[in-house]
């Protein structure tokens, strides 16, 4: 698939994202176990679970990051099986991940974003993206180096914007950010949803959910397995009332 400028492409294409019985190992230890989830265009999917339950590993495995080895199962974008594709092939098809944690880089912010846009074959105005997120002062700074929590999350969102994604996975976009930054980030998620993008959001306590306009579906992941599924606000209420220990027993 040769896409010279993804703008026109992403504006008309809507793709679902699903995993079928997906198991992922790190250093030969299985972390994600037989996970089947499905996200449809314009309908947010939330992934909740305690620390270390495998949420980030699941997203990284879907992204194709090599150390997160898919031992069985499939990742499917719309009708295409992308399980064996390298990460940049997934990016070209419109998949992107907004990471929970990032490492300081030795390249300037604008350079990082230019590279991502080029690899994704997206023609974007980097300055305009940073302006819109209120982080234009970071243009020449080394990416993620000494950034505040909010600045780092906004740069992560900028990486998604410049890749012109169709399916976006956001790993804890609400952790470590102030309320104003949270509103800005949620604003972009709402825009993506209105545009029919496919969105998966990992959240601990569901803070971001209060700012998302569309009601979605939520899965609870415990020890690498999906143990519960329901409407987002019902699941969050249950989690806040009973804690994750409720799902570990026979509560589901
Ligand atoms: P969550 O995002 O739900 O907090 P993670 O997916 O980050 O959970 O981690 C799940 C388990 O996998 C944890 O025990 C964690 O230590 C382990 N893990 C995740 N990534 C790596 C890695 N790159 N190397 C070794 N262990 C990892
Ligand atoms: Mg995580």
Coordinates of C-alpha atoms and ligand atoms in Angstrom, one line a residue:
X1 CA 0.0 0.0 0.0
X2 CA 1.7 3.3 -1.1
X3 CA 0.2 6.3 0.6
X4 CA 2.0 9.6 -0.3
X5 CA -0.1 11.9 2.0
X6 CA -2.2 10.2 4.6
X7 CA -4.5 13.1 5.1
X8 CA -7.0 12.3 2.4
X9 CA -6.7 8.6 3.3
X10 CA -7.3 8.9 7.0
X11 CA -10.2 11.3 6.4
X12 CA -12.3 8.6 4.7
X13 CA -11.0 5.4 6.1
X14 CA -12.4 3.9 9.3
X15 CA -11.0 0.7 10.6
X16 CA -11.9 -1.5 13.6
X17 CA -9.2 -3.0 15.7
X18 CA -9.4 -6.4 17.5
X19 CA -7.4 -9.0 19.1
X20 CA -8.3 -12.7 19.0
X21 CA -7.1 -14.9 21.8
X22 CA -3.9 -12.9 22.0
X23 CA -1.1 -14.1 24.3
X24 CA 2.1 -12.0 24.7
X25 CA 5.3 -13.0 26.4
X26 CA 8.3 -10.9 27.6
X27 CA 11.5 -12.8 28.2
X28 CA 9.6 -16.1 27.8
X29 CA 7.1 -15.2 30.5
X30 CA 3.5 -15.0 29.3
X31 CA 2.1 -11.7 30.5
X32 CA -1.0 -11.3 28.4
X33 CA -3.2 -14.4 28.2
X34 CA -5.9 -15.2 25.6
X35 CA -7.1 -11.6 25.3
X36 CA -9.9 -10.9 22.9
X37 CA -11.0 -7.3 22.7
X38 CA -12.7 -5.3 19.9
X39 CA -12.8 -1.5 19.2
X40 CA -15.1 0.0 16.6
X41 CA -14.7 3.3 14.8
X42 CA -16.0 6.2 17.0
X43 CA -16.8 4.1 20.0
X44 CA -14.2 4.4 22.8
X45 CA -12.9 1.2 24.4
X46 CA -11.4 1.4 27.9
X47 CA -9.0 -1.0 29.5
X48 CA -8.9 -1.0 33.3
X49 CA -6.8 -3.1 35.7
X50 CA -4.4 -2.9 38.6
X51 CA -0.7 -2.2 38.3
X52 CA 1.2 -4.9 36.5
X53 CA -1.9 -6.6 35.1
X54 CA -0.5 -6.4 31.5
X55 CA -2.3 -3.3 30.1
X56 CA 0.8 -1.6 28.6
X57 CA 2.1 -5.0 27.4
X58 CA -1.1 -5.6 25.6
X59 CA -0.9 -2.3 23.8
X60 CA 2.8 -2.7 22.9
X61 CA 2.1 -6.2 21.6
X62 CA -0.7 -4.8 19.4
X63 CA 1.8 -2.2 18.2
X64 CA 4.3 -4.9 17.3
X65 CA 7.1 -3.8 19.6
X66 CA 9.6 -6.7 19.2
X67 CA 10.3 -7.5 22.9
X68 CA 6.5 -8.1 23.4
X69 CA 6.4 -11.4 21.6
X70 CA 3.0 -12.7 20.3
X71 CA 3.0 -16.3 21.3
X72 CA -0.5 -17.1 20.0
X73 CA -3.6 -15.3 18.7
X74 CA -4.1 -12.5 16.2
X75 CA -4.2 -8.7 15.8
X76 CA -6.7 -7.7 13.2
X77 CA -7.3 -4.2 11.7
X78 CA -10.6 -4.3 10.0
X79 CA -10.3 -7.5 8.0
X80 CA -6.5 -7.6 7.7
X81 CA -4.4 -9.8 10.0
X82 CA -1.5 -7.6 11.0
X83 CA -0.1 -10.0 13.6
X84 CA 3.2 -10.5 11.9
X85 CA 3.8 -7.0 10.6
X86 CA 6.7 -4.8 11.8
X87 CA 5.6 -1.7 13.8
X88 CA 6.2 0.8 11.0
X89 CA 4.0 -1.2 8.6
X90 CA 1.3 -0.9 11.3
X91 CA 1.9 2.8 11.5
X92 CA 1.4 3.1 7.8
X93 CA -1.9 1.4 8.1
X94 CA -2.9 4.0 10.7
X95 CA -2.1 2.4 14.1
X96 CA -0.5 4.5 16.8
X97 CA 0.3 4.2 20.5
X98 CA 0.5 7.1 23.0
X99 CA 2.9 5.6 25.6
X100 CA 2.5 5.7 29.3
X101 CA 6.2 6.4 29.9
X102 CA 8.7 7.9 27.7
X103 CA 12.5 8.2 27.8
X104 CA 14.5 11.4 27.2
X105 CA 15.8 11.6 23.6
X106 CA 18.8 13.4 22.3
X107 CA 16.9 14.8 19.3
X108 CA 14.9 18.0 19.3
X109 CA 11.1 17.7 19.5
X110 CA 10.5 19.1 16.0
X111 CA 12.9 16.5 14.6
X112 CA 11.2 13.6 16.3
X113 CA 7.8 14.7 15.0
X114 CA 9.2 15.3 11.5
X115 CA 10.6 11.8 11.4
X116 CA 7.3 10.2 12.6
X117 CA 5.3 12.2 10.0
X118 CA 7.7 11.1 7.3
X119 CA 7.6 7.4 8.3
X120 CA 3.8 7.6 8.4
X121 CA 3.8 9.4 5.0
X122 CA 1.8 12.2 6.6
X123 CA 2.3 15.8 5.5
X124 CA 1.7 17.9 8.6
X125 CA 2.6 21.4 9.9
X126 CA 4.6 20.5 13.1
X127 CA 4.5 24.0 14.5
X128 CA 0.8 24.2 14.2
X129 CA 0.4 20.9 16.0
X130 CA 2.6 22.1 18.9
X131 CA 0.8 25.4 19.0
X132 CA -2.6 23.7 19.2
X133 CA -1.4 21.7 22.2
X134 CA 0.1 24.7 23.9
X135 CA 3.7 23.3 23.8
X136 CA 5.3 25.3 21.0
X137 CA 8.0 26.4 23.5
X138 CA 9.3 22.8 23.3
X139 CA 10.0 22.9 19.5
X140 CA 13.8 23.0 19.8
X141 CA 14.1 21.2 23.2
X142 CA 15.4 17.7 23.3
X143 CA 12.3 15.5 23.3
X144 CA 11.0 14.4 26.7
X145 CA 14.2 15.7 28.3
X146 CA 13.3 17.5 31.5
X147 CA 9.7 17.8 30.4
X148 CA 6.9 18.1 33.0
X149 CA 4.4 15.3 33.2
X150 CA 1.8 17.3 31.3
X151 CA 4.4 18.4 28.6
X152 CA 5.5 14.8 28.1
X153 CA 1.8 13.6 27.7
X154 CA 1.1 16.4 25.3
X155 CA 4.1 15.6 23.2
X156 CA 3.0 12.0 23.2
X157 CA -0.4 13.2 21.8
X158 CA 1.5 15.3 19.3
X159 CA 3.2 12.1 18.0
X160 CA -0.2 10.6 17.5
X161 CA -1.5 13.7 15.7
X162 CA 1.5 13.9 13.2
X163 CA 1.1 10.2 12.4
X164 CA -2.5 10.8 11.2
X165 CA -3.7 7.7 12.9
X166 CA -6.9 5.7 12.2
X167 CA -6.6 3.6 15.3
X168 CA -5.1 5.2 18.4
X169 CA -4.2 3.4 21.7
X170 CA -3.6 5.7 24.6
X171 CA -1.8 4.3 27.6
X172 CA -2.9 6.2 30.8
X173 CA -3.3 9.6 29.1
X174 CA -4.7 10.8 32.5
X175 CA -1.8 9.9 34.7
X176 CA 0.4 12.7 36.0
X177 CA -1.3 15.5 34.2
X178 CA -3.1 18.5 35.6
X179 CA -6.8 19.1 34.9
X180 CA -6.1 21.7 32.1
X181 CA -3.8 19.3 30.3
X182 CA -6.3 16.5 30.8
X183 CA -9.0 18.7 29.1
X184 CA -6.7 19.4 26.2
X185 CA -5.9 15.7 25.7
X186 CA -9.5 14.7 26.1
X187 CA -10.5 17.3 23.5
X188 CA -8.3 15.6 20.9
X189 CA -9.7 12.2 21.9
X190 CA -13.2 13.6 21.4
X191 CA -12.3 15.0 18.0
X192 CA -10.8 11.7 17.0
X193 CA -14.0 9.9 18.1
X194 CA -16.2 12.4 16.2
X195 CA -14.0 11.7 13.1
X196 CA -14.7 8.0 13.4
X197 CA -11.2 7.1 14.7
X198 CA -10.9 3.9 16.7
X199 CA -9.7 4.5 20.2
X200 CA -8.5 2.3 23.0
X201 CA -7.7 4.0 26.3
X202 CA -5.9 2.5 29.3
X203 CA -6.9 4.2 32.5
X204 CA -6.4 3.4 36.2
X205 CA -9.2 5.3 37.9
X206 CA -11.1 6.5 34.8
X207 CA -10.3 10.2 35.3
X208 CA -10.2 10.7 31.5
X209 CA -13.6 9.1 31.2
X210 CA -15.3 12.1 32.7
X211 CA -14.2 14.2 29.8
X212 CA -15.0 11.8 27.0
X213 CA -18.3 12.6 25.3
X214 CA -19.2 9.2 24.0
X215 CA -20.1 6.3 26.3
X216 CA -18.0 3.4 25.6
X217 CA -17.2 -0.2 26.5
X218 CA -14.7 -1.2 29.2
X219 CA -12.7 -4.3 29.8
X220 CA -11.0 -5.2 33.1
X221 CA -7.7 -7.0 32.8
X222 CA -6.3 -8.9 35.8
X223 CA -3.2 -10.9 35.7
X224 CA -3.1 -10.7 31.9
X225 CA -6.7 -12.0 31.4
X226 CA -9.9 -10.1 30.6
X227 CA -12.1 -10.9 33.6
X228 CA -15.0 -8.5 33.1
X229 CA -16.6 -6.4 30.3
X230 CA -19.4 -3.9 30.5
X231 CA -20.5 -0.3 29.8
X232 CA -17.8 2.1 30.8
X233 CA -19.6 4.0 33.6
X234 CA -21.0 0.8 35.1
X235 CA -17.5 -0.8 35.2
X236 CA -15.9 2.3 36.7
X237 CA -18.5 2.5 39.4
X238 CA -17.9 -1.2 40.2
X239 CA -14.1 -0.6 40.3
X240 CA -14.3 2.4 42.5
X241 CA -16.9 0.8 44.9
X242 CA -15.3 -2.6 45.2
X243 CA -11.7 -2.3 44.1
X244 CA -9.9 -4.7 41.7
X245 CA -9.9 -7.5 44.3
X246 CA -13.6 -7.9 43.6
X247 CA -12.7 -9.2 40.1
X248 CA -10.0 -11.6 41.4
X249 CA -12.5 -13.7 43.2
X250 CA -15.7 -15.0 41.8
X251 CA -17.4 -11.6 41.8
X252 CA -17.8 -11.6 38.0
Ligands
LIG1 P1 0.4 -2.5 33.5 O1 0.5 -1.6 32.3 O2 -1.0 -3.2 33.6 O3 0.7 -1.8 34.8 P2 2.6 -3.9 32.3 O4 2.1 -4.4 31.1 O5 3.5 -2.7 32.3 O6 1.4 -3.7 33.3 O7 3.4 -5.0 33.1 C1 2.9 -6.4 33.2 C2 4.0 -7.2 33.8 O8 5.0 -7.4 32.7 C3 4.8 -6.6 35.0 O9 5.1 -7.7 35.8 C4 6.0 -6.0 34.4 O10 7.1 -6.0 35.3 C5 6.3 -6.9 33.2 N1 6.9 -6.2 32.1 C6 6.4 -5.3 31.3 N2 7.3 -4.8 30.4 C7 8.4 -5.5 30.6 C8 9.7 -5.5 30.1 N3 10.0 -4.7 29.0 N4 10.7 -6.3 30.6 C9 10.4 -7.1 31.6 N5 9.2 -7.2 32.2 C10 8.2 -6.4 31.7
LIG2 MG1 1.0 0.4 32.2

